[in-house]
mmCIF file of C-alpha atoms in Angstrom:
data_model
loop_
_atom_site.group_PDB
_atom_site.id
_atom_site.type_symbol
_atom_site.label_atom_id
_atom_site.label_comp_id
_atom_site.label_asym_id
_atom_site.label_seq_id
_atom_site.Cartn_x
_atom_site.Cartn_y
_atom_site.Cartn_z
ATOM 1 C CA MET A 280 -25.247 -5.437 -9.474
ATOM 2 C CA ASP A 281 -24.470 -2.611 -11.887
ATOM 3 C CA ILE A 282 -20.905 -1.096 -11.472
ATOM 4 C CA SER A 283 -21.015 0.626 -14.984
ATOM 5 C CA LEU A 284 -20.205 3.998 -13.448
ATOM 6 C CA PHE A 285 -17.248 2.594 -11.590
ATOM 7 C CA LEU A 286 -15.647 0.916 -14.395
ATOM 8 C CA GLU A 287 -16.162 4.147 -16.603
ATOM 9 C CA GLU A 288 -14.462 6.179 -13.845
ATOM 10 C CA HIS A 289 -11.660 3.969 -13.621
ATOM 11 C CA GLN A 290 -11.362 3.204 -17.159
ATOM 12 C CA LEU A 291 -11.605 -0.599 -16.446
ATOM 13 C CA PRO A 292 -12.617 -3.234 -18.944
ATOM 14 C CA GLU A 293 -15.921 -5.036 -18.794
ATOM 15 C CA SER A 294 -14.335 -8.211 -17.595
ATOM 16 C CA TYR A 295 -13.696 -6.514 -14.204
ATOM 17 C CA LYS A 296 -17.417 -7.148 -13.575
ATOM 18 C CA ASP A 297 -16.611 -10.813 -13.188
ATOM 19 C CA ILE A 298 -13.533 -10.144 -11.036
ATOM 20 C CA ALA A 299 -15.515 -7.968 -8.706
ATOM 21 C CA GLN A 300 -18.174 -10.453 -8.505
ATOM 22 C CA LYS A 301 -16.085 -13.403 -7.952
ATOM 23 C CA TRP A 302 -13.527 -12.097 -5.672
ATOM 24 C CA PHE A 303 -14.248 -8.555 -4.111
ATOM 25 C CA ILE A 304 -17.894 -8.377 -3.628
ATOM 26 C CA PRO A 305 -17.472 -11.353 -1.131
ATOM 27 C CA LEU A 306 -14.680 -9.415 0.659
ATOM 28 C CA ALA A 307 -16.638 -6.277 0.844
ATOM 29 C CA GLU A 308 -19.667 -8.210 2.349
ATOM 30 C CA ASP A 309 -17.460 -9.779 4.785
ATOM 31 C CA LEU A 310 -16.016 -6.381 5.765
ATOM 32 C CA ALA A 311 -19.577 -4.947 6.051
ATOM 33 C CA GLU A 312 -20.736 -7.682 8.391
ATOM 34 C CA HIS A 313 -17.416 -7.337 10.576
ATOM 35 C CA GLN A 314 -18.338 -3.546 11.040
ATOM 36 C CA ILE A 315 -21.627 -3.992 12.219
ATOM 37 C CA GLY A 316 -21.866 -2.802 15.797
ATOM 38 C CA ALA A 317 -18.509 -1.286 15.877
ATOM 39 C CA LYS A 318 -18.159 1.567 18.102
ATOM 40 C CA SER A 319 -15.161 3.034 16.420
ATOM 41 C CA PRO A 320 -13.946 2.881 12.689
ATOM 42 C CA TYR A 321 -13.148 -0.691 11.351
ATOM 43 C CA PHE A 322 -9.596 -0.813 10.206
ATOM 44 C CA VAL A 323 -8.687 -2.976 7.248
ATOM 45 C CA GLY A 324 -4.948 -3.276 6.252
ATOM 46 C CA ILE A 325 -4.128 -4.233 2.646
ATOM 47 C CA ASN A 326 -0.675 -5.431 1.388
ATOM 48 C CA GLY A 327 0.490 -5.832 -2.071
ATOM 49 C CA CYS A 328 3.785 -5.051 -3.817
ATOM 50 C CA GLN A 329 4.139 -2.204 -6.287
ATOM 51 C CA GLY A 330 1.680 -2.513 -9.051
ATOM 52 C CA SER A 331 -0.429 -5.340 -7.673
ATOM 53 C CA GLY A 332 -3.458 -3.556 -7.904
ATOM 54 C CA LYS A 333 -4.028 -2.225 -4.212
ATOM 55 C CA SER A 334 -5.301 1.240 -5.201
ATOM 56 C CA THR A 335 -7.968 -0.337 -7.575
ATOM 57 C CA LEU A 336 -9.065 -2.568 -5.067
ATOM 58 C CA CYS A 337 -9.665 0.011 -2.533
ATOM 59 C CA ASP A 338 -11.344 2.135 -4.929
ATOM 60 C CA PHE A 339 -13.750 -0.696 -5.377
ATOM 61 C CA LEU A 340 -14.320 -1.328 -1.881
ATOM 62 C CA VAL A 341 -15.014 2.324 -1.203
ATOM 63 C CA TYR A 342 -17.513 2.298 -4.061
ATOM 64 C CA TYR A 343 -19.247 -0.809 -3.115
ATOM 65 C CA LEU A 344 -19.394 -0.238 0.662
ATOM 66 C CA SER A 345 -20.565 3.426 0.164
ATOM 67 C CA GLN A 346 -23.144 2.837 -2.500
ATOM 68 C CA HIS A 347 -24.398 -0.727 -1.756
ATOM 69 C CA LYS A 348 -23.879 -0.882 2.097
ATOM 70 C CA ASN A 349 -24.359 2.873 2.925
ATOM 71 C CA LEU A 350 -21.274 2.959 4.874
ATOM 72 C CA LYS A 351 -18.791 5.731 5.262
ATOM 73 C CA VAL A 352 -15.409 4.617 3.961
ATOM 74 C CA VAL A 353 -11.999 6.362 3.712
ATOM 75 C CA SER A 354 -9.112 4.821 1.879
ATOM 76 C CA LEU A 355 -5.514 5.826 2.821
ATOM 77 C CA SER A 356 -2.175 4.832 1.392
ATOM 78 C CA MET A 357 1.225 4.666 2.988
ATOM 79 C CA ASP A 358 2.331 6.578 -0.127
ATOM 80 C CA ASP A 359 0.466 9.650 1.119
ATOM 81 C CA PHE A 360 2.300 9.776 4.373
ATOM 82 C CA TYR A 361 5.855 9.938 2.731
ATOM 83 C CA LEU A 362 7.941 12.703 4.472
ATOM 84 C CA ASP A 363 8.790 15.784 2.322
ATOM 85 C CA GLN A 364 12.027 15.909 0.265
ATOM 86 C CA SER A 365 13.590 18.172 2.730
ATOM 87 C CA SER A 366 12.914 15.724 5.804
ATOM 88 C CA ARG A 367 14.187 12.798 3.748
ATOM 89 C CA ASN A 368 17.298 14.692 2.696
ATOM 90 C CA ALA A 369 18.171 15.271 6.492
ATOM 91 C CA LEU A 370 17.889 11.745 7.117
ATOM 92 C CA ALA A 371 20.097 11.092 4.413
ATOM 93 C CA VAL A 372 22.749 13.455 5.955
ATOM 94 C CA LYS A 373 22.243 12.096 9.505
ATOM 95 C CA VAL A 374 21.759 8.334 9.038
ATOM 96 C CA HIS A 375 22.381 7.241 5.350
ATOM 97 C CA PRO A 376 22.465 8.501 1.743
ATOM 98 C CA LEU A 377 19.574 5.921 0.650
ATOM 99 C CA LEU A 378 17.130 7.292 2.914
ATOM 100 C CA ALA A 379 16.784 10.345 0.670
ATOM 101 C CA THR A 380 14.740 8.091 -1.551
ATOM 102 C CA ARG A 381 11.154 7.612 -0.490
ATOM 103 C CA GLY A 382 9.810 3.986 0.073
ATOM 104 C CA VAL A 383 11.107 2.221 2.876
ATOM 105 C CA PRO A 384 10.097 2.347 6.621
ATOM 106 C CA GLY A 385 11.490 5.504 7.896
ATOM 107 C CA THR A 386 10.315 7.669 5.282
ATOM 108 C CA HIS A 387 7.027 8.005 6.126
ATOM 109 C CA ASP A 388 5.512 10.453 8.641
ATOM 110 C CA THR A 389 4.192 7.849 11.225
ATOM 111 C CA ARG A 390 2.969 10.454 13.716
ATOM 112 C CA LEU A 391 0.775 11.804 10.921
ATOM 113 C CA ALA A 392 -0.719 8.407 10.309
ATOM 114 C CA LEU A 393 -1.548 7.892 13.793
ATOM 115 C CA LYS A 394 -3.198 11.439 14.168
ATOM 116 C CA THR A 395 -5.250 10.884 11.160
ATOM 117 C CA TYR A 396 -6.410 7.458 12.440
ATOM 118 C CA GLU A 397 -7.389 9.068 15.521
ATOM 119 C CA GLN A 398 -9.321 11.890 13.963
ATOM 120 C CA LEU A 399 -11.224 9.570 11.905
ATOM 121 C CA GLY A 400 -12.859 8.119 14.948
ATOM 122 C CA LEU A 401 -13.963 11.452 16.286
ATOM 123 C CA TYR A 402 -16.788 13.490 15.815
ATOM 124 C CA GLY A 403 -16.067 16.563 13.276
ATOM 125 C CA THR A 404 -13.866 16.475 10.068
ATOM 126 C CA ALA A 405 -10.490 15.184 9.266
ATOM 127 C CA SER A 406 -8.098 16.027 6.405
ATOM 128 C CA ILE A 407 -6.751 13.199 4.324
ATOM 129 C CA PRO A 408 -3.004 13.636 3.425
ATOM 130 C CA ARG A 409 -2.089 13.487 -0.049
ATOM 131 C CA PHE A 410 1.297 12.933 -1.829
ATOM 132 C CA ASN A 411 2.373 14.348 -5.272
ATOM 133 C CA LYS A 412 4.609 11.576 -6.506
ATOM 134 C CA ALA A 413 5.348 13.885 -9.726
ATOM 135 C CA ILE A 414 7.041 16.403 -7.585
ATOM 136 C CA ASP A 415 8.209 13.977 -4.900
ATOM 137 C CA ASN A 416 6.584 16.140 -2.243
ATOM 138 C CA PRO A 417 3.217 16.120 -0.433
ATOM 139 C CA PHE A 418 0.372 18.393 -1.796
ATOM 140 C CA PRO A 419 -0.199 21.348 0.266
ATOM 141 C CA VAL A 420 -2.444 20.920 3.330
ATOM 142 C CA THR A 421 -5.174 23.063 1.742
ATOM 143 C CA GLU A 422 -5.512 20.797 -1.240
ATOM 144 C CA TRP A 423 -5.874 17.608 0.990
ATOM 145 C CA PRO A 424 -9.565 16.247 0.823
ATOM 146 C CA VAL A 425 -11.784 16.661 4.005
ATOM 147 C CA VAL A 426 -14.030 14.000 5.185
ATOM 148 C CA ASN A 427 -16.838 14.027 7.776
ATOM 149 C CA THR A 428 -15.993 12.021 10.883
ATOM 150 C CA PRO A 429 -16.655 9.411 12.363
ATOM 151 C CA VAL A 430 -16.040 6.885 9.395
ATOM 152 C CA ASP A 431 -17.253 3.350 9.370
ATOM 153 C CA ILE A 432 -14.279 1.608 7.703
ATOM 154 C CA VAL A 433 -10.833 2.760 7.224
ATOM 155 C CA LEU A 434 -8.754 0.995 4.373
ATOM 156 C CA MET A 435 -4.841 1.284 4.811
ATOM 157 C CA GLU A 436 -2.903 -0.154 1.850
ATOM 158 C CA GLY A 437 0.807 -0.284 1.312
ATOM 159 C CA TRP A 438 3.660 -2.283 -0.442
ATOM 160 C CA CYS A 439 5.059 -3.377 2.974
ATOM 161 C CA TRP A 440 2.116 -2.620 5.211
ATOM 162 C CA GLY A 441 1.898 -5.393 7.717
ATOM 163 C CA VAL A 442 5.403 -6.788 6.956
ATOM 164 C CA MET A 443 7.373 -7.333 10.430
ATOM 165 C CA PRO A 444 10.845 -6.672 11.250
ATOM 166 C CA GLN A 445 13.224 -9.316 10.354
ATOM 167 C CA ALA A 446 15.682 -11.114 12.631
ATOM 168 C CA GLU A 447 19.056 -9.433 13.208
ATOM 169 C CA ALA A 448 20.780 -12.453 11.297
ATOM 170 C CA ALA A 449 18.716 -11.860 7.982
ATOM 171 C CA LEU A 450 20.255 -8.361 7.889
ATOM 172 C CA SER A 451 23.960 -9.197 7.522
ATOM 173 C CA VAL A 452 23.626 -10.639 3.798
ATOM 174 C CA PRO A 453 22.849 -8.070 1.022
ATOM 175 C CA VAL A 454 19.868 -9.109 -1.161
ATOM 176 C CA ASN A 455 20.951 -7.039 -4.197
ATOM 177 C CA THR A 456 23.543 -4.819 -5.691
ATOM 178 C CA LEU A 457 22.187 -1.707 -4.154
ATOM 179 C CA GLU A 458 22.722 -3.151 -0.861
ATOM 180 C CA LYS A 459 26.184 -4.749 -1.550
ATOM 181 C CA GLU A 460 27.436 -1.516 -3.050
ATOM 182 C CA GLU A 461 25.707 1.218 -1.427
ATOM 183 C CA ASP A 462 25.002 -0.188 1.931
ATOM 184 C CA SER A 463 27.949 -2.507 2.388
ATOM 185 C CA LEU A 464 27.859 -1.845 6.538
ATOM 186 C CA GLY A 465 24.284 -2.565 6.586
ATOM 187 C CA ILE A 466 23.553 0.578 8.315
ATOM 188 C CA TRP A 467 20.578 1.622 6.043
ATOM 189 C CA ARG A 468 18.700 -1.793 6.196
ATOM 190 C CA ARG A 469 19.212 -2.048 10.072
ATOM 191 C CA PHE A 470 17.740 1.668 10.197
ATOM 192 C CA VAL A 471 14.699 0.505 8.265
ATOM 193 C CA ASN A 472 14.557 -2.467 10.598
ATOM 194 C CA ARG A 473 14.414 -0.606 13.590
ATOM 195 C CA GLN A 474 11.740 1.906 12.279
ATOM 196 C CA LEU A 475 9.404 -1.241 11.473
ATOM 197 C CA ALA A 476 9.758 -2.195 14.931
ATOM 198 C CA ASN A 477 9.383 1.022 16.778
ATOM 199 C CA HIS A 478 6.907 3.165 14.505
ATOM 200 C CA TYR A 479 5.128 0.537 12.233
ATOM 201 C CA VAL A 480 4.332 -2.307 14.246
ATOM 202 C CA PRO A 481 2.332 -0.206 16.662
ATOM 203 C CA LEU A 482 0.320 1.114 13.438
ATOM 204 C CA TYR A 483 -0.244 -2.223 12.436
ATOM 205 C CA ALA A 484 -2.010 -3.164 15.944
ATOM 206 C CA ARG A 485 -4.838 -0.788 14.661
ATOM 207 C CA MET A 486 -5.765 -3.057 12.017
ATOM 208 C CA GLN A 487 -8.731 -5.368 12.710
ATOM 209 C CA SER A 488 -8.572 -7.437 9.189
ATOM 210 C CA TRP A 489 -5.695 -7.995 6.740
ATOM 211 C CA VAL A 490 -5.964 -8.493 2.978
ATOM 212 C CA MET A 491 -2.927 -9.337 0.617
ATOM 213 C CA LEU A 492 -2.672 -9.119 -3.083
ATOM 214 C CA LYS A 493 0.260 -11.569 -3.374
ATOM 215 C CA ALA A 494 2.537 -11.381 -6.319
ATOM 216 C CA PRO A 495 4.132 -14.769 -7.697
ATOM 217 C CA SER A 496 7.536 -13.288 -6.786
ATOM 218 C CA PHE A 497 9.499 -10.126 -6.606
ATOM 219 C CA ASP A 498 10.546 -10.642 -10.303
ATOM 220 C CA GLN A 499 6.922 -9.233 -11.335
ATOM 221 C CA VAL A 500 7.694 -5.856 -9.518
ATOM 222 C CA TYR A 501 9.911 -4.314 -12.205
ATOM 223 C CA GLN A 502 7.397 -5.060 -14.727
ATOM 224 C CA TRP A 503 4.377 -3.806 -12.834
ATOM 225 C CA ARG A 504 6.242 -0.658 -11.508
ATOM 226 C CA THR A 505 7.207 0.242 -15.144
ATOM 227 C CA GLU A 506 3.678 0.003 -16.150
ATOM 228 C CA GLN A 507 2.752 2.442 -13.372
ATOM 229 C CA GLU A 508 5.560 4.856 -14.427
ATOM 230 C CA HIS A 509 4.462 4.711 -18.148
ATOM 231 C CA LYS A 510 0.844 5.624 -17.163
ATOM 232 C CA LEU A 511 2.018 8.415 -14.810
ATOM 233 C CA ALA A 512 4.113 9.579 -17.585
ATOM 234 C CA ALA A 513 1.290 9.655 -19.980
ATOM 235 C CA ARG A 514 -0.730 11.896 -17.453
ATOM 236 C CA VAL A 515 1.778 14.486 -16.539
ATOM 237 C CA GLY A 516 4.091 14.187 -19.391
ATOM 238 C CA SER A 517 7.275 12.199 -19.846
ATOM 239 C CA ASP A 518 9.466 15.129 -19.715
ATOM 240 C CA HIS A 519 8.167 15.908 -16.154
ATOM 241 C CA PRO A 520 11.157 15.881 -13.547
ATOM 242 C CA GLY A 521 9.512 13.601 -11.422
ATOM 243 C CA ILE A 522 9.241 10.781 -14.054
ATOM 244 C CA MET A 523 11.690 7.933 -13.823
ATOM 245 C CA SER A 524 13.207 6.150 -16.924
ATOM 246 C CA ASP A 525 13.028 2.284 -17.075
ATOM 247 C CA GLN A 526 16.770 2.091 -15.866
ATOM 248 C CA GLN A 527 15.780 4.293 -13.060
ATOM 249 C CA ILE A 528 13.024 2.271 -12.032
ATOM 250 C CA ALA A 529 15.354 -0.999 -11.964
ATOM 251 C CA ARG A 530 17.421 0.767 -9.513
ATOM 252 C CA PHE A 531 14.514 2.098 -7.594
ATOM 253 C CA ILE A 532 12.788 -1.276 -6.822
ATOM 254 C CA GLN A 533 16.074 -2.662 -5.205
ATOM 255 C CA HIS A 534 15.102 -0.273 -2.486
ATOM 256 C CA TYR A 535 11.936 -2.295 -1.858
ATOM 257 C CA GLN A 536 13.214 -6.030 -2.676
ATOM 258 C CA ARG A 537 14.235 -7.344 0.894
ATOM 259 C CA LEU A 538 10.985 -6.367 2.649
ATOM 260 C CA THR A 539 8.751 -7.424 -0.331
ATOM 261 C CA GLU A 540 10.450 -10.682 -0.389
ATOM 262 C CA HIS A 541 10.083 -11.015 3.418
ATOM 263 C CA GLY A 542 6.366 -10.048 3.127
ATOM 264 C CA LEU A 543 5.689 -12.532 0.420
ATOM 265 C CA ALA A 544 7.376 -15.342 2.611
ATOM 266 C CA THR A 545 5.857 -14.390 5.997
ATOM 267 C CA LEU A 546 2.739 -12.050 5.423
ATOM 268 C CA PRO A 547 0.101 -14.615 4.145
ATOM 269 C CA ALA A 548 -0.099 -16.472 7.628
ATOM 270 C CA LYS A 549 -1.501 -13.407 9.175
ATOM 271 C CA CYS A 550 -3.852 -12.303 6.604
ATOM 272 C CA ASP A 551 -7.572 -13.132 6.440
ATOM 273 C CA TYR A 552 -7.774 -12.971 2.843
ATOM 274 C CA VAL A 553 -4.909 -13.791 0.511
ATOM 275 C CA PHE A 554 -5.578 -13.314 -3.209
ATOM 276 C CA HIS A 555 -2.786 -15.157 -5.343
ATOM 277 C CA LEU A 556 -2.046 -13.254 -8.490
ATOM 278 C CA ASP A 557 -0.266 -14.690 -11.599
ATOM 279 C CA ALA A 558 2.291 -12.840 -13.635
ATOM 280 C CA GLN A 559 -0.492 -10.814 -15.485
ATOM 281 C CA ARG A 560 -2.065 -9.796 -12.058
ATOM 282 C CA GLN A 561 -5.138 -12.112 -12.495
ATOM 283 C CA ILE A 562 -6.271 -13.946 -9.483
ATOM 284 C CA GLN A 563 -5.845 -17.344 -9.323
ATOM 285 C CA GLN A 564 -7.291 -18.233 -6.049
ATOM 286 C CA VAL A 565 -7.912 -16.924 -2.690
ATOM 287 C CA GLU A 566 -7.215 -18.296 0.875
ATOM 288 C CA GLN A 567 -9.264 -17.287 3.601
ATOM 289 C CA LYS A 568 -8.601 -17.798 7.164
ATOM 290 C CA ARG A 569 -10.006 -20.929 8.567
ATOM 291 C CA GLU A 570 -11.757 -21.387 5.319
ATOM 292 C CA LYS A 571 -11.238 -23.525 2.399
ATOM 293 C CA VAL A 572 -9.339 -22.148 -0.603
ATOM 294 C CA VAL A 573 -11.443 -20.766 -3.563
ATOM 295 C CA GLU A 574 -10.426 -21.071 -7.152
#
């Protein structure tokens, strides 16, 4: 199968052909098979910590399923449903200052996510939300891409997508300096946990299949997230106001640590596909539900 155009468009090395052939085409074929006969869009949840390769995987699945299976596929990201700065600043005043920073549950527009899901199953068109990280605000609605609906498959990816709320007892002990010094009373992390339970778990129920790109540990997140930021800086300019320094990233990722580690420990058990990554983001093996491990 020739995926040269995909490699060129995404500036990927030739070696990605072997990765796709071994790991991702079998996944795409499986999703296509499950979609057959569906009367509504087939929803696929994809989890992976920051920098794990979720976006590239989704892009490949869209490419393969549309070009080789003639399916209409839409890829969504939790990141594109972030609340704007004004709304997050309001939460920071009303609930806790840490909510000014995008990322954790409670900083997404879950009502918009649900509305988007519903529109993707109706006849007509649907606007796909897009968030501009460089300015930390959504793109204007007039710039959102529009797709014809209904679609066949919806991919939904996110760093904590699928992660369930923690038990109350787990919230009492801080997991890092940020929680210890800036959330000493646990108000922020308990708010985040309630948001998961009340507004995210109902969205998870829409997913019919789950995929995970599993990092070896949270320790890799800083390296991977820094690489992401450097690429963004190269694209928009290092002096852009939305670009973070390495020191800022080190603090930023502490917002994600609790749920990332919780997800690494608990999420594999509910996933249909778990791709185990090494420190260089290379897949070492895949676990499939009810099937043998492939290495």
